Structure formats: C-alpha cells, structure tokens
PDB file of C-alpha atoms in Angstrom:
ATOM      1  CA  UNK A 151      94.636  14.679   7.215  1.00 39.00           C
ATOM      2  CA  UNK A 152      97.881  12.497   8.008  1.00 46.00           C
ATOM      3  CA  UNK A 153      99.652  15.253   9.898  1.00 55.00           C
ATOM      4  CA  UNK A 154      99.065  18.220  12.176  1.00 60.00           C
ATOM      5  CA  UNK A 155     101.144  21.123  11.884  1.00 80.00           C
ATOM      6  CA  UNK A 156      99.017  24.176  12.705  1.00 88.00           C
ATOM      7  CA  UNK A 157      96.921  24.358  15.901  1.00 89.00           C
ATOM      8  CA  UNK A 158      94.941  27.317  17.121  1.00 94.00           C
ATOM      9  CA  UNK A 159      94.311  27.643  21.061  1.00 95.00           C
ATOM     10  CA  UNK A 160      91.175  29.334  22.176  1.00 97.00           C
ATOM     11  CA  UNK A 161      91.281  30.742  25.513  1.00 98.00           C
ATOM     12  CA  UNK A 162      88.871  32.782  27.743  1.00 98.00           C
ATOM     13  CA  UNK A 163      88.767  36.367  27.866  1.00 98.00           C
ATOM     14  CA  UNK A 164      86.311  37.108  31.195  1.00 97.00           C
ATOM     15  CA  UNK A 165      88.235  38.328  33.995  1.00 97.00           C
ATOM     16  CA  UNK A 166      85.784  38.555  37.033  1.00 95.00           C
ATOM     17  CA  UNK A 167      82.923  37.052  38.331  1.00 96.00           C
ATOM     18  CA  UNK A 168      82.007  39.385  40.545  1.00 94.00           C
ATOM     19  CA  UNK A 169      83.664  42.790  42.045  1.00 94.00           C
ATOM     20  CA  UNK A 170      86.766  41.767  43.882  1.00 94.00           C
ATOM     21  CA  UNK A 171      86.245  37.967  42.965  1.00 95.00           C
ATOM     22  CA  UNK A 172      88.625  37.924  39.826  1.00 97.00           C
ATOM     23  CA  UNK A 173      88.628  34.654  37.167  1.00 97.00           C
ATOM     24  CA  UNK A 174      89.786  33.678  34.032  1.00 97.00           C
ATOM     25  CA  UNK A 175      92.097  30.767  32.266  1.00 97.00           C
ATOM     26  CA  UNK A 176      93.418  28.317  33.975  1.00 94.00           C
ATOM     27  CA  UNK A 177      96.778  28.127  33.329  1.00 94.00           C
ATOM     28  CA  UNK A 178      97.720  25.002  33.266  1.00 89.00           C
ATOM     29  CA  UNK A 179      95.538  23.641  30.894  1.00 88.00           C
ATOM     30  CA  UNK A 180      96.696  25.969  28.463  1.00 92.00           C
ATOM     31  CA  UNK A 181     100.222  26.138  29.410  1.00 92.00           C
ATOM     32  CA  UNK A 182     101.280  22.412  29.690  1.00 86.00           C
ATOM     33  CA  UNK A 183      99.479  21.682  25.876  1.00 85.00           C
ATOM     34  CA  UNK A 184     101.351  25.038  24.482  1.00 91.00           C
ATOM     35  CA  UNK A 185     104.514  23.977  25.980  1.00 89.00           C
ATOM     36  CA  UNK A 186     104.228  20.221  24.161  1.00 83.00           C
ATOM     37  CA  UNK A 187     102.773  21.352  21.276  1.00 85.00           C
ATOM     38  CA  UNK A 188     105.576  24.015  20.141  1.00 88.00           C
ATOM     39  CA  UNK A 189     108.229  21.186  21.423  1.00 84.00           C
ATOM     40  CA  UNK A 190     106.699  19.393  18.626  1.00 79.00           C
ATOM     41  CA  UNK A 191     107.200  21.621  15.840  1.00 83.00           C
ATOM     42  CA  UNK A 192     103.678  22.825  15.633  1.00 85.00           C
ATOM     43  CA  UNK A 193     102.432  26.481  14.420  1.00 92.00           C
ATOM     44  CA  UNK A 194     100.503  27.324  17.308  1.00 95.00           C
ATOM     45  CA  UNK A 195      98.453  30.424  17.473  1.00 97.00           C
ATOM     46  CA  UNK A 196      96.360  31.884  19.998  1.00 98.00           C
ATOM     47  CA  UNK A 197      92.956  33.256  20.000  1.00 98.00           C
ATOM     48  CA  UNK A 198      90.313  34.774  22.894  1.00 98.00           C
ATOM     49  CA  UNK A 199      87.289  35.665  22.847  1.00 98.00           C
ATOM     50  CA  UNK A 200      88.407  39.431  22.684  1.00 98.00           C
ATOM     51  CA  UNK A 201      91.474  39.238  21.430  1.00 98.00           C
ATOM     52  CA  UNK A 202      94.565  41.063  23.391  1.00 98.00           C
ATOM     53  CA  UNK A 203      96.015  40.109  26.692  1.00 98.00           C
ATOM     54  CA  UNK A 204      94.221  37.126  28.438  1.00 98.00           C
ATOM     55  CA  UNK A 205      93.053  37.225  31.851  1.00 98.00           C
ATOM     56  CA  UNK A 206      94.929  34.255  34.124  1.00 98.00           C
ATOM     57  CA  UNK A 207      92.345  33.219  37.194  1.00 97.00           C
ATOM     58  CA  UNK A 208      95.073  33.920  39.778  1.00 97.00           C
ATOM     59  CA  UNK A 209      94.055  30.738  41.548  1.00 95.00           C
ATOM     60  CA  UNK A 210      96.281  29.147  38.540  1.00 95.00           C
ATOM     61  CA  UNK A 211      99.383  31.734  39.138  1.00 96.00           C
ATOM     62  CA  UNK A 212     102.309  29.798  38.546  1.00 95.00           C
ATOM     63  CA  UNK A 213     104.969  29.312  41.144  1.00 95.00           C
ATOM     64  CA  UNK A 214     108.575  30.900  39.928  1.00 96.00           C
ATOM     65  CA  UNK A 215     109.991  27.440  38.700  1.00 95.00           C
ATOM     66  CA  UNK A 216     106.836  27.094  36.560  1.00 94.00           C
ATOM     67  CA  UNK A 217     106.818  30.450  35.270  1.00 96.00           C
ATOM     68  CA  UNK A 218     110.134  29.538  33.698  1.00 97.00           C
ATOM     69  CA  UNK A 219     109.346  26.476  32.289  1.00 95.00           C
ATOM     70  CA  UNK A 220     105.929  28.529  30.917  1.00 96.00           C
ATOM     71  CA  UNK A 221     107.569  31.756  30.011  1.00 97.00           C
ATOM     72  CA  UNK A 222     106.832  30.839  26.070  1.00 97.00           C
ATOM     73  CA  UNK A 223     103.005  29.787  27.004  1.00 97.00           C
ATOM     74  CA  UNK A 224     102.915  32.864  29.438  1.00 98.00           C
ATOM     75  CA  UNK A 225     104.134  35.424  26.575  1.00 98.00           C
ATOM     76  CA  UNK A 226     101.921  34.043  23.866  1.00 98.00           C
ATOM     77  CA  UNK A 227      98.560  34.740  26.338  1.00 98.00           C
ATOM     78  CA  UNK A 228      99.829  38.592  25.773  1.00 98.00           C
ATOM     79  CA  UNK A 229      98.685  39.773  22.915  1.00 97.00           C
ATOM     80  CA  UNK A 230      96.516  37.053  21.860  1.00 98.00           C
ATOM     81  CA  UNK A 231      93.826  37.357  18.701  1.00 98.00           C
ATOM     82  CA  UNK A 232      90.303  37.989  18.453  1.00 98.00           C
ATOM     83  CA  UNK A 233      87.986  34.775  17.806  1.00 98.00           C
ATOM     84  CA  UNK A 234      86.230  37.248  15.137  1.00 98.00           C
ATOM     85  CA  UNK A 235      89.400  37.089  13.264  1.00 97.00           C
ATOM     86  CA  UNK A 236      89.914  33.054  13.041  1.00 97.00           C
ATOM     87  CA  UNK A 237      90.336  31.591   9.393  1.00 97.00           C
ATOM     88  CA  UNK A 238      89.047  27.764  10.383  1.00 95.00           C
ATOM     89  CA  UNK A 239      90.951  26.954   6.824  1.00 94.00           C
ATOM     90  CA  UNK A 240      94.367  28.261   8.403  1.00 95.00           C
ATOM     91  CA  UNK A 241      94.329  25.205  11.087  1.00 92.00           C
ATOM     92  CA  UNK A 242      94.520  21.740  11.149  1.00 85.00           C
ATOM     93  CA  UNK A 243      92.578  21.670  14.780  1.00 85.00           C
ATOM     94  CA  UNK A 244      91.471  23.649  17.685  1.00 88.00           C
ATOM     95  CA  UNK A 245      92.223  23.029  21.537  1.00 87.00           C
ATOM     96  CA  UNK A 246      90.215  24.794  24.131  1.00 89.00           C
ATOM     97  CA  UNK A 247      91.288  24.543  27.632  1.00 89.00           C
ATOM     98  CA  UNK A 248      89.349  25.844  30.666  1.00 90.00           C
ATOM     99  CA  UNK A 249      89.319  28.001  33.579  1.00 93.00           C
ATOM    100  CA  UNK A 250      85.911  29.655  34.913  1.00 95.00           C
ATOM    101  CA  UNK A 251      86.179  32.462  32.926  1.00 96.00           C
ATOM    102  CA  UNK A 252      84.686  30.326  29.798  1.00 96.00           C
ATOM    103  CA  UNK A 253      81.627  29.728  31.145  1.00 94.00           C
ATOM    104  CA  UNK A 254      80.657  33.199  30.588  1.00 95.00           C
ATOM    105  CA  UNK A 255      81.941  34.867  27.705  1.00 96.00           C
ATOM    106  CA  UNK A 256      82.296  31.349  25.305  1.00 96.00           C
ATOM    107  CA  UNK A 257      78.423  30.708  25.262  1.00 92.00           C
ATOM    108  CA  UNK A 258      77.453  34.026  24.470  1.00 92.00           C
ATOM    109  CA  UNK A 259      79.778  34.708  21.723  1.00 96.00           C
ATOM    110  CA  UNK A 260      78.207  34.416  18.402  1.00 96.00           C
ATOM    111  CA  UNK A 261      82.352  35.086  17.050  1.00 97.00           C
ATOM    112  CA  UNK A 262      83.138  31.845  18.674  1.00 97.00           C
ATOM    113  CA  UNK A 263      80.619  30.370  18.097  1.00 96.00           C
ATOM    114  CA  UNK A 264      81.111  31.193  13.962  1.00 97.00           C
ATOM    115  CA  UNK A 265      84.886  29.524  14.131  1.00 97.00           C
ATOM    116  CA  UNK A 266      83.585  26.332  15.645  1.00 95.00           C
ATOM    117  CA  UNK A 267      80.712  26.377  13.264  1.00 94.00           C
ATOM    118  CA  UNK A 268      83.697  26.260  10.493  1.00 94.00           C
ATOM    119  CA  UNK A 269      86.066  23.896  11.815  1.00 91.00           C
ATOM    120  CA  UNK A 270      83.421  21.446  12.490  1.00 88.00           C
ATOM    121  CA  UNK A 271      82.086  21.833   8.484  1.00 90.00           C
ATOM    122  CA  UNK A 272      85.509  21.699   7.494  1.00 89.00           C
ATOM    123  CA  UNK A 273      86.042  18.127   9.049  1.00 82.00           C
ATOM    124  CA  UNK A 274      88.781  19.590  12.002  1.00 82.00           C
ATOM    125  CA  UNK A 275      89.515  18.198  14.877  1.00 80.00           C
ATOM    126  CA  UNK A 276      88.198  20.109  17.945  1.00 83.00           C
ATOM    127  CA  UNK A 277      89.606  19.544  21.471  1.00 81.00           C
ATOM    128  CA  UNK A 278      87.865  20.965  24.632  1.00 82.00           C
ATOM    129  CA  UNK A 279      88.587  20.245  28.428  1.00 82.00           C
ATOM    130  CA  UNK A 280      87.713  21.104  32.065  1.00 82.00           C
ATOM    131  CA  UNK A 281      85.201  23.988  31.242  1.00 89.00           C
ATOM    132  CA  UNK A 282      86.247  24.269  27.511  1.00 89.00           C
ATOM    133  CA  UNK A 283      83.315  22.338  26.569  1.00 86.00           C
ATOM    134  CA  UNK A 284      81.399  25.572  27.404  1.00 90.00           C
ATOM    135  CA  UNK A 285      82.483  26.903  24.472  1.00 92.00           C
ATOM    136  CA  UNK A 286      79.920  24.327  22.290  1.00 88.00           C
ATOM    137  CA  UNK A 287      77.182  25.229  24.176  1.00 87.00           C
ATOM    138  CA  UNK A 288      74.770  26.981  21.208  1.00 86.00           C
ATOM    139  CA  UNK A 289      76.696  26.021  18.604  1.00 89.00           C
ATOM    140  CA  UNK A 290      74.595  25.252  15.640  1.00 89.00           C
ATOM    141  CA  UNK A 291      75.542  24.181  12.472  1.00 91.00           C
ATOM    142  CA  UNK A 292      74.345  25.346   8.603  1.00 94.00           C
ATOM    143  CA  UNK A 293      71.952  22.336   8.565  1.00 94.00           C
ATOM    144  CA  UNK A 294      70.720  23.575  11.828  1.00 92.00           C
ATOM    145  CA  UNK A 295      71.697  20.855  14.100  1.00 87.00           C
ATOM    146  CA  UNK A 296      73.045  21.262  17.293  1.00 84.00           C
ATOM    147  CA  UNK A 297      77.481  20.895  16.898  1.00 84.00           C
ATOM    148  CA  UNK A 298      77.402  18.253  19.211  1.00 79.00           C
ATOM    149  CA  UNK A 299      74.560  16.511  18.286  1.00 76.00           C
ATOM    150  CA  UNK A 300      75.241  12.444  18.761  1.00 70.00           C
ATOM    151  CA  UNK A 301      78.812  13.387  20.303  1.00 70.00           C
ATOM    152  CA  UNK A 302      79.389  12.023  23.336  1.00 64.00           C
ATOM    153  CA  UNK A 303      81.208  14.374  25.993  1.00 69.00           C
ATOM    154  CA  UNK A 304      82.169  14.957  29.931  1.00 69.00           C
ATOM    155  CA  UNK A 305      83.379  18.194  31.234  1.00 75.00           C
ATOM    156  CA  UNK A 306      83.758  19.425  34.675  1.00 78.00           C
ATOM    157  CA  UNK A 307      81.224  18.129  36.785  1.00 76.00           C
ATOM    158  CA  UNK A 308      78.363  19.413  39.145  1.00 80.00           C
ATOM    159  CA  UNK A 309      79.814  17.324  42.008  1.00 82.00           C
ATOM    160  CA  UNK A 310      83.407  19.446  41.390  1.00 82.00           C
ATOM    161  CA  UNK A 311      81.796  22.632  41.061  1.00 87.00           C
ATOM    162  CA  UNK A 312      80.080  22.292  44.463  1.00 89.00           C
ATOM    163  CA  UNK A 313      83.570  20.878  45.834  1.00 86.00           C
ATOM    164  CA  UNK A 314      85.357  23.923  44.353  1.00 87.00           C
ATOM    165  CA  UNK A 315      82.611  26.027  45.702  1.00 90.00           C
ATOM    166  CA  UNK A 316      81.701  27.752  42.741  1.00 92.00           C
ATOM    167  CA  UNK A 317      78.231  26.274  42.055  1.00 91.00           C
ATOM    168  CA  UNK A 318      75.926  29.572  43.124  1.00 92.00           C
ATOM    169  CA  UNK A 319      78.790  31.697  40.914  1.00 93.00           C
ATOM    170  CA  UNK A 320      78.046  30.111  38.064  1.00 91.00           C
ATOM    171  CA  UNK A 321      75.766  31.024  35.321  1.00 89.00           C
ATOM    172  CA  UNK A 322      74.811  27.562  34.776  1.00 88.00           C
ATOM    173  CA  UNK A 323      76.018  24.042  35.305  1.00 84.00           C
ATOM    174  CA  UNK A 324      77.457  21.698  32.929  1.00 79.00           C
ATOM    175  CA  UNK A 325      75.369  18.634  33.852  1.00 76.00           C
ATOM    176  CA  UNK A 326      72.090  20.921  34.154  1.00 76.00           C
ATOM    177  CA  UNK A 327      72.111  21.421  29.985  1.00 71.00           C
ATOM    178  CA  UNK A 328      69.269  20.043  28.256  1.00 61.00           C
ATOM    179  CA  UNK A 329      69.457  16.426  27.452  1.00 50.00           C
ATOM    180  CA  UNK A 330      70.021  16.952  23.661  1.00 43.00           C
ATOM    181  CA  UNK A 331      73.625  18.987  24.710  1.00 48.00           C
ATOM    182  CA  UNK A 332      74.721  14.771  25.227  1.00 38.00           C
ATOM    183  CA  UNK A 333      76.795  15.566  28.169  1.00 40.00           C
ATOM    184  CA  UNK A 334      77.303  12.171  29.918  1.00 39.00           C
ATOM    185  CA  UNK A 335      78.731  12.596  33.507  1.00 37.00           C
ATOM    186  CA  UNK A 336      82.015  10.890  33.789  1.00 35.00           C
ATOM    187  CA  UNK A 337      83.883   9.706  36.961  1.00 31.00           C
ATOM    188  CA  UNK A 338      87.495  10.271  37.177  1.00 30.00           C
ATOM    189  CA  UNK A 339      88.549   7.778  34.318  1.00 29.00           C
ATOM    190  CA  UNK A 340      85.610   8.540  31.873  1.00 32.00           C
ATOM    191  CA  UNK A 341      84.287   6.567  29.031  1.00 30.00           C
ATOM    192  CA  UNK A 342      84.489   8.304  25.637  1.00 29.00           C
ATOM    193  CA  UNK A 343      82.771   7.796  22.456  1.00 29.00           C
ATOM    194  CA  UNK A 344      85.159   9.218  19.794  1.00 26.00           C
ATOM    195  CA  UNK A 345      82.740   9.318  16.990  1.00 26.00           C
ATOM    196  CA  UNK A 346      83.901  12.180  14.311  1.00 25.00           C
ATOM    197  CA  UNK A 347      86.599  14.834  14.390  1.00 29.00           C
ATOM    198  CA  UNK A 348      85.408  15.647  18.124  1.00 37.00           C
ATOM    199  CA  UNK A 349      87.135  15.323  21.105  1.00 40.00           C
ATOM    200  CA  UNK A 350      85.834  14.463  24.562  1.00 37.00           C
ATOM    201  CA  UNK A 351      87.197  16.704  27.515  1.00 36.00           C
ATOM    202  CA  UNK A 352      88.598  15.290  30.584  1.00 37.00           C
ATOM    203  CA  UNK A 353      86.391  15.305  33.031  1.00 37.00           C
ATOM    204  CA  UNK A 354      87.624  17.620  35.938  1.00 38.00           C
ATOM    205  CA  UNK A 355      90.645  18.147  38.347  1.00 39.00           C
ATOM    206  CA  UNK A 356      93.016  15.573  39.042  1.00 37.00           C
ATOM    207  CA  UNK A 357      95.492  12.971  37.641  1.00 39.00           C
ATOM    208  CA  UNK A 358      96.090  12.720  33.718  1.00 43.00           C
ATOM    209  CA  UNK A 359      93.872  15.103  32.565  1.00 45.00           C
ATOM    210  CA  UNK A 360      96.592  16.661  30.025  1.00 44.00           C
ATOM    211  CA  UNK A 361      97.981  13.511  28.858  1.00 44.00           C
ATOM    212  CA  UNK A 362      94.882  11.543  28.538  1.00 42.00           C
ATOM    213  CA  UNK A 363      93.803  15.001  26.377  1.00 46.00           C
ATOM    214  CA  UNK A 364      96.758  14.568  23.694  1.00 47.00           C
ATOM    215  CA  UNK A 365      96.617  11.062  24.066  1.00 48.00           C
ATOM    216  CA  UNK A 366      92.482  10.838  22.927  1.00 43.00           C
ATOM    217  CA  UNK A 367      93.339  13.471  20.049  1.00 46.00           C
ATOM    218  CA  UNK A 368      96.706  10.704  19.032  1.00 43.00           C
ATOM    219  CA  UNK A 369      93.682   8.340  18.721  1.00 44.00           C
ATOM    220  CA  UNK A 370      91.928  10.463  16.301  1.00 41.00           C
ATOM    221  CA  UNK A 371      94.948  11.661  13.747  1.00 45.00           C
ATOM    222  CA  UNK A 372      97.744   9.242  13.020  1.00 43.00           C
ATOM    223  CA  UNK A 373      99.902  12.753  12.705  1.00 41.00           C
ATOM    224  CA  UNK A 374      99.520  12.675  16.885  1.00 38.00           C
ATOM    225  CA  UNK A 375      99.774   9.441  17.090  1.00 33.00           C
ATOM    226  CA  UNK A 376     102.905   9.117  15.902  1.00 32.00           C
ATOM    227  CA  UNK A 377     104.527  12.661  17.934  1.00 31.00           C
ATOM    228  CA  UNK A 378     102.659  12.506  20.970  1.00 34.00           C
ATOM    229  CA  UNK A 379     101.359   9.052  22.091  1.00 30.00           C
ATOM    230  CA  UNK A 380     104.079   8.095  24.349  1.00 31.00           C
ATOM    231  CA  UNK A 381     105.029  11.695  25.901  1.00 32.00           C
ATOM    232  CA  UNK A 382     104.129  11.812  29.465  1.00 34.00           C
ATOM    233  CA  UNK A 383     103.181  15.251  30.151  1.00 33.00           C
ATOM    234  CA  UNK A 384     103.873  16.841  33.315  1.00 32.00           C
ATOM    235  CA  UNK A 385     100.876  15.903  35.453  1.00 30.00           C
ATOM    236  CA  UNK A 386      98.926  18.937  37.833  1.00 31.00           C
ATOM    237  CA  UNK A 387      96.125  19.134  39.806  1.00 30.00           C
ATOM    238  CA  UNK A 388      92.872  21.477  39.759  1.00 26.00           C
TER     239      UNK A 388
END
C-alpha cells in the first residue's frame, strides 16, 4: 500500500461517568487530524461505538475561533456510524483519538473489537492516541493471540491520570494492564518500536502530540510520508 486515500476515525460514544459528571471525546484529538486529513484529499469517515451523534467531554469545548476552524470536524461527529457497521476492506487505515469516554465503552465492545480484529488481518495501519489505545484492550485475533502482542505502545499515563484527577473515576488504568498488554510507560518524548502496521500513541497531554501522531504513521506508509511529513499541525494542550 503506496498511498492512503480512505481513513476511518473511531471515536467514543460514552457520555458520563457519573450523574452530573459528563465525558466523552476529546476534541482536539479528533478535530485537528480530521481537519489535516480532509485538507489532504482523504475520504474520511467516521465511526462510534454507537453510531449517531458523538458525545464531546465539554472540558474539550472549543472556543468560537476554533469552532470555525472545526466546523467540518464538528459536523462530521453528528451523525456518525456504528462500529457494527465498519467494512475493514473499505479503508486504507484507522485513527482513534481519545477522550475519557473510551475507556469505557471501547473495551467492552465486542463490535469494535470485530473491526480491529479485521484491519489488523488485513495488514492496515491502525493509529491510537491519548486514551485511544483503550480501544485494543481484549482484542484477540483468529489465531488467538492477543492484537498487540510484541507491539510496543504508550498511552496516557498513571502519573497524568492522577494529575488530571481522574484516577478513582476510572475503570482501570492504562499502566495497571497485565504485562502481556506490552504497554511501556513513556515520558513526554517516548520511544517507539514501530514493528508492523501498528502505531504507537502519544503518550499524554502536552506539546506535539498531533504532529508527532501523523508524523510516526508518515514513517510507516510512504503515501504519508510524502503528504504529511513536513505539515506542522496546530499544536494544543490536554
């Protein structure tokens, strides 16, 4: 696969952790990637675990400038489909950005858990970060292996969680998985191993965490390479 030209987003579809304590994407991560993506030329669709409108954590509301520059991202997380619906065949790869809400509808999802089955057997590239990673966790393949079995891969971090104050809302932690989940805890500039057609997340909430995304997947697929390796994505914070 020389060139990408259909991606498929896969975003949360939990809304609230507890009464009154509401959750869901975070925008960003999903809005900045849709944003380049489409500038690109590439067929983006986008999926949730339920399907329809997608919950935004309002933590992540955008301010009125950004929900200009979003409106496209914002209008696509509307009516968005149902993972039980995805076609892994129909993409080239799959990017899964975070927010809390993934941590407790992705790993319970057998639907989800299906789609990533097939775009890992089909040789796709799959791209998780922040939380997304959540989204591998009980994955298995045909053979019965474990999806990420001798991957190497961060995500957001215990040490963030209890900074964010969200480690006692949590179902579970990241960096609490059982060793054979190969989740390596990575400082702010993390080490990757980019064996196969998977891609590492960024490890939590500051600095280039979009860029170095695209970048790492530009590393993977010359068709990146080539579009995205030099575009300097606007940068946010967590």
């Amino acid at each position: 696969m020389d060139t990408l030209h259909s991606l498929l987003m896969i975003v949360t579809s939990f809304s609230e952790i507890s009464p009154g304590e509401p959750t869901g994407l975070w925008l960003e991560e999903f809005a900045v990637p849709y944003i380049e993506f489409t500038n690109q030329g590439y067929r983006v669709s986008v999926a949730s675990v339920k399907g329809g409108k997608a919950p935004i954590d309002p933590r992540s509301d955008p301010t009125a400038e950004q929900a200009e520059t979003w409106a496209a991202a914002l209008k696509a997380l509307e009516e968005t489909i149902p993972v039980a619906s995805i076609v892994p065949t129909d993409y080239d790869a799959v990017f899964i950005p975070g927010g809390h809400g993934t941590m407790f509808d992705f790993p319970n999802s057998h639907d989800l858990h299906k789609a990533l089955r097939g775009f890992a057997e089909h040789d796709k590239i799959i791209a998780a970060m922040c939380h997304g990673p959540a989204s591998l966790v009980g994955v298995i393949l045909s053979d019965g292996t474990p999806l990420v079995a001798g991957k190497t891969l961060t995500s957001f971090t215990n040490e963030e969680e209890s900074v964010a104050g969200f480690t006692k809302k949590m179902p579970f932690l990241m960096f609490d998985l059982p060793d054979n989940f190969f989740l390596i805890e990575a400082q702010r500039a993390p080490s990757w191993d980019m064996e196969g057609a998977y891609l590492p997340p960024c490890s939590g909430g500051k600095g280039n965490d979009y860029y170095v995304t695209i970048k790492a997947v530009s590393e993977i697929n010359g068709g990146i390479r080539k579009i995205l390796s030099e575009v300097e994505l606007p940068l946010g914070q967590y």
